[in-house]
């Protein structure tokens, strides 16, 4: 196992160790490939640097969950030449027991999360629909209010016209009554008196 830091710091030594551990021969020697690999590997181009773990090791740093930190520490030991494969195999054997204990809970949590996501989406859709319906109802109410106001104004105008017509007719009737009274006094009564006098 080789770390990225080891490759950047000493790629020839790291590749020699890989060759010895795996029993493979590289198609080109280190001297033949050195110029190209040195030009390719540049520590200054690195975008991410991990935090330096405390002296007690990553498992004691608190930066990672215990299970992950212990696995990381075993991998680091392997990268430095320590034969930690047996510990790594034991960890692999322990993992199914841990996953059996918590796997159902994780699956249930994932199911609950998925259901919550669906519910949240449906709720948001319902809210959007209600907001749209509310806006439509408000617009319709405003339209009705405007229509009622216009109708009320129309009715008021018609009533005012009718009132004016009634007033005009009342004045006309009063004038006719006055004219009839005058005509009766000045025309009909004298004429009747003359006719009666002849009899």
PDB file of C-alpha atoms in Angstrom:
ATOM      1  CA  UNK A   1       0.000   0.000   0.000  1.00  0.00           C
ATOM      2  CA  UNK A   2       1.334   3.430  -0.976  1.00  0.00           C
ATOM      3  CA  UNK A   3       0.167   6.884   0.086  1.00  0.00           C
ATOM      4  CA  UNK A   4      -0.021   9.913  -2.147  1.00  0.00           C
ATOM      5  CA  UNK A   5       2.458  11.720   0.094  1.00  0.00           C
ATOM      6  CA  UNK A   6       4.991   8.899  -0.324  1.00  0.00           C
ATOM      7  CA  UNK A   7       4.699   9.088  -4.114  1.00  0.00           C
ATOM      8  CA  UNK A   8       5.256  12.857  -4.092  1.00  0.00           C
ATOM      9  CA  UNK A   9       8.169  12.625  -1.651  1.00  0.00           C
ATOM     10  CA  UNK A  10       9.954   9.556  -3.061  1.00  0.00           C
ATOM     11  CA  UNK A  11       8.277   7.943  -6.015  1.00  0.00           C
ATOM     12  CA  UNK A  12      11.329   5.776  -6.981  1.00  0.00           C
ATOM     13  CA  UNK A  13      11.497   4.248  -3.501  1.00  0.00           C
ATOM     14  CA  UNK A  14       7.718   3.766  -3.363  1.00  0.00           C
ATOM     15  CA  UNK A  15       7.614   2.046  -6.759  1.00  0.00           C
ATOM     16  CA  UNK A  16      10.575  -0.166  -5.808  1.00  0.00           C
ATOM     17  CA  UNK A  17       8.710  -1.282  -2.683  1.00  0.00           C
ATOM     18  CA  UNK A  18       5.564  -2.001  -4.727  1.00  0.00           C
ATOM     19  CA  UNK A  19       7.660  -4.036  -7.169  1.00  0.00           C
ATOM     20  CA  UNK A  20       9.200  -6.091  -4.344  1.00  0.00           C
ATOM     21  CA  UNK A  21       5.895  -6.627  -2.516  1.00  0.00           C
ATOM     22  CA  UNK A  22       3.897  -7.666  -5.583  1.00  0.00           C
ATOM     23  CA  UNK A  23       6.747  -9.385  -7.390  1.00  0.00           C
ATOM     24  CA  UNK A  24       6.316  -7.414 -10.599  1.00  0.00           C
ATOM     25  CA  UNK A  25       8.887  -5.858 -12.896  1.00  0.00           C
ATOM     26  CA  UNK A  26       8.151  -2.438 -14.364  1.00  0.00           C
ATOM     27  CA  UNK A  27       8.403  -2.205 -18.179  1.00  0.00           C
ATOM     28  CA  UNK A  28      10.879   0.689 -17.837  1.00  0.00           C
ATOM     29  CA  UNK A  29      13.600   1.244 -15.313  1.00  0.00           C
ATOM     30  CA  UNK A  30      13.493   4.119 -12.847  1.00  0.00           C
ATOM     31  CA  UNK A  31      16.365   5.880 -14.611  1.00  0.00           C
ATOM     32  CA  UNK A  32      14.584   5.665 -17.976  1.00  0.00           C
ATOM     33  CA  UNK A  33      11.308   7.059 -16.654  1.00  0.00           C
ATOM     34  CA  UNK A  34      12.705   9.514 -14.091  1.00  0.00           C
ATOM     35  CA  UNK A  35      12.671  12.656 -16.252  1.00  0.00           C
ATOM     36  CA  UNK A  36       9.080  12.190 -17.413  1.00  0.00           C
ATOM     37  CA  UNK A  37       7.746  11.251 -13.981  1.00  0.00           C
ATOM     38  CA  UNK A  38       9.618  14.092 -12.247  1.00  0.00           C
ATOM     39  CA  UNK A  39       8.084  16.510 -14.763  1.00  0.00           C
ATOM     40  CA  UNK A  40       4.617  15.071 -14.137  1.00  0.00           C
ATOM     41  CA  UNK A  41       4.689  14.908 -10.326  1.00  0.00           C
ATOM     42  CA  UNK A  42       4.685  18.390  -8.799  1.00  0.00           C
ATOM     43  CA  UNK A  43       3.834  18.814  -5.117  1.00  0.00           C
ATOM     44  CA  UNK A  44       3.079  22.473  -5.817  1.00  0.00           C
ATOM     45  CA  UNK A  45       0.077  21.452  -7.929  1.00  0.00           C
ATOM     46  CA  UNK A  46      -1.534  19.649  -5.015  1.00  0.00           C
ATOM     47  CA  UNK A  47      -5.058  20.948  -4.254  1.00  0.00           C
ATOM     48  CA  UNK A  48      -5.728  19.234  -0.936  1.00  0.00           C
ATOM     49  CA  UNK A  49      -3.640  18.613   2.145  1.00  0.00           C
ATOM     50  CA  UNK A  50      -4.808  16.529   5.089  1.00  0.00           C
ATOM     51  CA  UNK A  51      -4.502  17.770   8.654  1.00  0.00           C
ATOM     52  CA  UNK A  52      -1.564  16.381  10.590  1.00  0.00           C
ATOM     53  CA  UNK A  53      -2.854  13.786  13.062  1.00  0.00           C
ATOM     54  CA  UNK A  54      -1.813  13.888  16.740  1.00  0.00           C
ATOM     55  CA  UNK A  55       1.036  11.708  17.945  1.00  0.00           C
ATOM     56  CA  UNK A  56      -1.410   9.087  19.186  1.00  0.00           C
ATOM     57  CA  UNK A  57      -2.456   8.336  15.593  1.00  0.00           C
ATOM     58  CA  UNK A  58      -5.614   9.047  13.587  1.00  0.00           C
ATOM     59  CA  UNK A  59      -7.656   6.674  15.727  1.00  0.00           C
ATOM     60  CA  UNK A  60      -7.100   8.978  18.716  1.00  0.00           C
ATOM     61  CA  UNK A  61      -7.400  12.309  16.909  1.00  0.00           C
ATOM     62  CA  UNK A  62     -11.178  12.601  16.941  1.00  0.00           C
ATOM     63  CA  UNK A  63     -11.085  13.810  13.322  1.00  0.00           C
ATOM     64  CA  UNK A  64     -12.590  10.566  11.972  1.00  0.00           C
ATOM     65  CA  UNK A  65     -15.141   8.012  13.211  1.00  0.00           C
ATOM     66  CA  UNK A  66     -13.351   5.288  15.196  1.00  0.00           C
ATOM     67  CA  UNK A  67     -13.912   2.503  12.669  1.00  0.00           C
ATOM     68  CA  UNK A  68     -12.667   4.653   9.778  1.00  0.00           C
ATOM     69  CA  UNK A  69      -9.754   6.021  11.805  1.00  0.00           C
ATOM     70  CA  UNK A  70      -8.566   2.545  12.795  1.00  0.00           C
ATOM     71  CA  UNK A  71      -8.751   1.356   9.186  1.00  0.00           C
ATOM     72  CA  UNK A  72      -6.844   4.449   8.071  1.00  0.00           C
ATOM     73  CA  UNK A  73      -4.175   3.831  10.705  1.00  0.00           C
ATOM     74  CA  UNK A  74      -3.711   0.219   9.566  1.00  0.00           C
ATOM     75  CA  UNK A  75      -3.344   1.425   5.974  1.00  0.00           C
ATOM     76  CA  UNK A  76      -0.698   3.942   7.054  1.00  0.00           C
ATOM     77  CA  UNK A  77       1.177   1.164   8.870  1.00  0.00           C
ATOM     78  CA  UNK A  78       1.060  -0.934   5.712  1.00  0.00           C
ATOM     79  CA  UNK A  79       2.405   1.980   3.671  1.00  0.00           C
ATOM     80  CA  UNK A  80       5.427   2.257   6.000  1.00  0.00           C
ATOM     81  CA  UNK A  81       6.325  -1.398   5.614  1.00  0.00           C
ATOM     82  CA  UNK A  82       4.646  -2.706   8.766  1.00  0.00           C
ATOM     83  CA  UNK A  83       2.960  -6.044   8.100  1.00  0.00           C
ATOM     84  CA  UNK A  84      -0.531  -5.080   9.257  1.00  0.00           C
ATOM     85  CA  UNK A  85      -2.438  -7.256   6.800  1.00  0.00           C
ATOM     86  CA  UNK A  86      -3.552  -9.611   9.559  1.00  0.00           C
ATOM     87  CA  UNK A  87      -5.086  -6.692  11.468  1.00  0.00           C
ATOM     88  CA  UNK A  88      -6.749  -5.513   8.268  1.00  0.00           C
ATOM     89  CA  UNK A  89      -8.246  -8.961   7.668  1.00  0.00           C
ATOM     90  CA  UNK A  90      -9.559  -9.070  11.238  1.00  0.00           C
ATOM     91  CA  UNK A  91     -11.179  -5.680  10.713  1.00  0.00           C
ATOM     92  CA  UNK A  92     -12.777  -7.007   7.522  1.00  0.00           C
ATOM     93  CA  UNK A  93     -14.157  -9.953   9.510  1.00  0.00           C
ATOM     94  CA  UNK A  94     -15.508  -7.633  12.204  1.00  0.00           C
ATOM     95  CA  UNK A  95     -17.284  -5.385   9.728  1.00  0.00           C
ATOM     96  CA  UNK A  96     -20.149  -7.812   8.858  1.00  0.00           C
ATOM     97  CA  UNK A  97     -20.978  -8.156  12.561  1.00  0.00           C
ATOM     98  CA  UNK A  98     -21.142  -4.401  12.960  1.00  0.00           C
ATOM     99  CA  UNK A  99     -23.109  -3.969   9.752  1.00  0.00           C
ATOM    100  CA  UNK A 100     -25.547  -6.700  10.828  1.00  0.00           C
ATOM    101  CA  UNK A 101     -26.134  -4.808  14.062  1.00  0.00           C
ATOM    102  CA  UNK A 102     -26.646  -1.398  12.494  1.00  0.00           C
ATOM    103  CA  UNK A 103     -27.500  -2.253   8.890  1.00  0.00           C
ATOM    104  CA  UNK A 104     -31.245  -2.561   9.467  1.00  0.00           C
ATOM    105  CA  UNK A 105     -31.245   0.734  11.352  1.00  0.00           C
ATOM    106  CA  UNK A 106     -29.347   2.434   8.540  1.00  0.00           C
ATOM    107  CA  UNK A 107     -31.749   0.988   5.977  1.00  0.00           C
ATOM    108  CA  UNK A 108     -34.721   2.094   8.072  1.00  0.00           C
ATOM    109  CA  UNK A 109     -33.195   5.547   8.405  1.00  0.00           C
ATOM    110  CA  UNK A 110     -32.641   5.670   4.659  1.00  0.00           C
ATOM    111  CA  UNK A 111     -36.248   4.604   4.103  1.00  0.00           C
ATOM    112  CA  UNK A 112     -37.517   7.222   6.535  1.00  0.00           C
ATOM    113  CA  UNK A 113     -35.354   9.851   4.875  1.00  0.00           C
ATOM    114  CA  UNK A 114     -36.637   8.857   1.423  1.00  0.00           C
ATOM    115  CA  UNK A 115     -40.244   8.929   2.658  1.00  0.00           C
ATOM    116  CA  UNK A 116     -39.620  12.311   4.292  1.00  0.00           C
ATOM    117  CA  UNK A 117     -38.152  13.614   1.045  1.00  0.00           C
ATOM    118  CA  UNK A 118     -41.221  12.442  -0.894  1.00  0.00           C
ATOM    119  CA  UNK A 119     -43.549  13.899   1.757  1.00  0.00           C
ATOM    120  CA  UNK A 120     -41.672  17.207   1.716  1.00  0.00           C
ATOM    121  CA  UNK A 121     -41.930  17.344  -2.081  1.00  0.00           C
ATOM    122  CA  UNK A 122     -45.661  16.568  -1.952  1.00  0.00           C
ATOM    123  CA  UNK A 123     -46.148  19.165   0.780  1.00  0.00           C
ATOM    124  CA  UNK A 124     -44.301  21.759  -1.258  1.00  0.00           C
ATOM    125  CA  UNK A 125     -46.409  20.874  -4.294  1.00  0.00           C
ATOM    126  CA  UNK A 126     -49.562  21.181  -2.181  1.00  0.00           C
ATOM    127  CA  UNK A 127     -48.409  24.536  -0.821  1.00  0.00           C
ATOM    128  CA  UNK A 128     -47.707  25.771  -4.336  1.00  0.00           C
ATOM    129  CA  UNK A 129     -51.137  24.592  -5.478  1.00  0.00           C
ATOM    130  CA  UNK A 130     -52.849  26.219  -2.507  1.00  0.00           C
ATOM    131  CA  UNK A 131     -50.939  29.437  -3.107  1.00  0.00           C
ATOM    132  CA  UNK A 132     -52.022  29.430  -6.750  1.00  0.00           C
ATOM    133  CA  UNK A 133     -55.634  28.660  -5.793  1.00  0.00           C
ATOM    134  CA  UNK A 134     -55.571  31.371  -3.130  1.00  0.00           C
ATOM    135  CA  UNK A 135     -54.259  33.866  -5.643  1.00  0.00           C
ATOM    136  CA  UNK A 136     -56.975  32.863  -8.112  1.00  0.00           C
ATOM    137  CA  UNK A 137     -59.671  33.219  -5.429  1.00  0.00           C
ATOM    138  CA  UNK A 138     -58.313  36.636  -4.442  1.00  0.00           C
ATOM    139  CA  UNK A 139     -58.361  37.733  -8.066  1.00  0.00           C
ATOM    140  CA  UNK A 140     -61.942  36.478  -8.485  1.00  0.00           C
ATOM    141  CA  UNK A 141     -63.048  38.234  -5.285  1.00  0.00           C
ATOM    142  CA  UNK A 142     -61.435  41.439  -6.444  1.00  0.00           C
ATOM    143  CA  UNK A 143     -63.195  41.065  -9.775  1.00  0.00           C
ATOM    144  CA  UNK A 144     -66.543  40.521  -8.025  1.00  0.00           C
ATOM    145  CA  UNK A 145     -65.889  43.473  -5.721  1.00  0.00           C
ATOM    146  CA  UNK A 146     -65.104  45.682  -8.688  1.00  0.00           C
ATOM    147  CA  UNK A 147     -68.188  44.388 -10.496  1.00  0.00           C
ATOM    148  CA  UNK A 148     -70.402  45.037  -7.471  1.00  0.00           C
ATOM    149  CA  UNK A 149     -68.960  48.516  -7.098  1.00  0.00           C
ATOM    150  CA  UNK A 150     -69.653  49.215 -10.762  1.00  0.00           C
ATOM    151  CA  UNK A 151     -73.172  47.762 -10.492  1.00  0.00           C
ATOM    152  CA  UNK A 152     -73.803  49.791  -7.347  1.00  0.00           C
ATOM    153  CA  UNK A 153     -72.697  52.932  -9.115  1.00  0.00           C
ATOM    154  CA  UNK A 154     -74.962  52.086 -12.057  1.00  0.00           C
ATOM    155  CA  UNK A 155     -77.958  51.469  -9.770  1.00  0.00           C
ATOM    156  CA  UNK A 156     -77.248  54.692  -7.916  1.00  0.00           C
ATOM    157  CA  UNK A 157     -77.132  56.612 -11.187  1.00  0.00           C
ATOM    158  CA  UNK A 158     -80.403  55.052 -12.363  1.00  0.00           C
ATOM    159  CA  UNK A 159     -82.094  55.860  -9.053  1.00  0.00           C
ATOM    160  CA  UNK A 160     -80.919  59.449  -9.288  1.00  0.00           C
ATOM    161  CA  UNK A 161     -82.308  59.667 -12.828  1.00  0.00           C
ATOM    162  CA  UNK A 162     -85.649  58.243 -11.691  1.00  0.00           C
ATOM    163  CA  UNK A 163     -85.752  60.681  -8.777  1.00  0.00           C
ATOM    164  CA  UNK A 164     -85.154  63.574 -11.134  1.00  0.00           C
ATOM    165  CA  UNK A 165     -87.888  62.317 -13.475  1.00  0.00           C
ATOM    166  CA  UNK A 166     -90.333  61.934 -10.585  1.00  0.00           C
ATOM    167  CA  UNK A 167     -89.525  65.448  -9.419  1.00  0.00           C
ATOM    168  CA  UNK A 168     -90.035  66.766 -12.933  1.00  0.00           C
ATOM    169  CA  UNK A 169     -93.348  64.893 -13.237  1.00  0.00           C
ATOM    170  CA  UNK A 170     -94.460  66.150  -9.820  1.00  0.00           C
ATOM    171  CA  UNK A 171     -93.674  69.697 -10.910  1.00  0.00           C
ATOM    172  CA  UNK A 172     -95.530  69.114 -14.176  1.00  0.00           C
ATOM    173  CA  UNK A 173     -98.568  67.750 -12.305  1.00  0.00           C
ATOM    174  CA  UNK A 174     -98.526  70.731  -9.954  1.00  0.00           C
ATOM    175  CA  UNK A 175     -98.359  73.076 -12.931  1.00  0.00           C
ATOM    176  CA  UNK A 176    -101.247  71.259 -14.625  1.00  0.00           C
ATOM    177  CA  UNK A 177    -103.328  71.405 -11.446  1.00  0.00           C
ATOM    178  CA  UNK A 178    -102.627  75.118 -11.178  1.00  0.00           C
ATOM    179  CA  UNK A 179    -103.509  75.630 -14.816  1.00  0.00           C
ATOM    180  CA  UNK A 180    -106.682  73.551 -14.407  1.00  0.00           C
ATOM    181  CA  UNK A 181    -107.711  75.551 -11.342  1.00  0.00           C
ATOM    182  CA  UNK A 182    -107.132  78.805 -13.183  1.00  0.00           C
ATOM    183  CA  UNK A 183    -109.026  77.570 -16.241  1.00  0.00           C
ATOM    184  CA  UNK A 184    -111.936  76.397 -14.093  1.00  0.00           C
ATOM    185  CA  UNK A 185    -112.079  79.746 -12.313  1.00  0.00           C
ATOM    186  CA  UNK A 186    -111.631  81.928 -15.347  1.00  0.00           C
ATOM    187  CA  UNK A 187    -113.380  79.933 -18.064  1.00  0.00           C
ATOM    188  CA  UNK A 188    -115.712  77.194 -16.897  1.00  0.00           C
ATOM    189  CA  UNK A 189    -117.389  78.930 -13.955  1.00  0.00           C
ATOM    190  CA  UNK A 190    -118.247  82.157 -15.828  1.00  0.00           C
ATOM    191  CA  UNK A 191    -119.488  80.179 -18.819  1.00  0.00           C
ATOM    192  CA  UNK A 192    -121.762  78.046 -16.619  1.00  0.00           C
ATOM    193  CA  UNK A 193    -123.119  81.154 -14.935  1.00  0.00           C
ATOM    194  CA  UNK A 194    -123.996  82.707 -18.291  1.00  0.00           C
ATOM    195  CA  UNK A 195    -125.769  79.566 -19.424  1.00  0.00           C
ATOM    196  CA  UNK A 196    -127.689  79.305 -16.183  1.00  0.00           C
ATOM    197  CA  UNK A 197    -128.674  82.985 -16.402  1.00  0.00           C
ATOM    198  CA  UNK A 198    -130.261  82.427 -19.814  1.00  0.00           C
ATOM    199  CA  UNK A 199    -132.436  79.724 -18.478  1.00  0.00           C
TER     200      UNK A 199
END
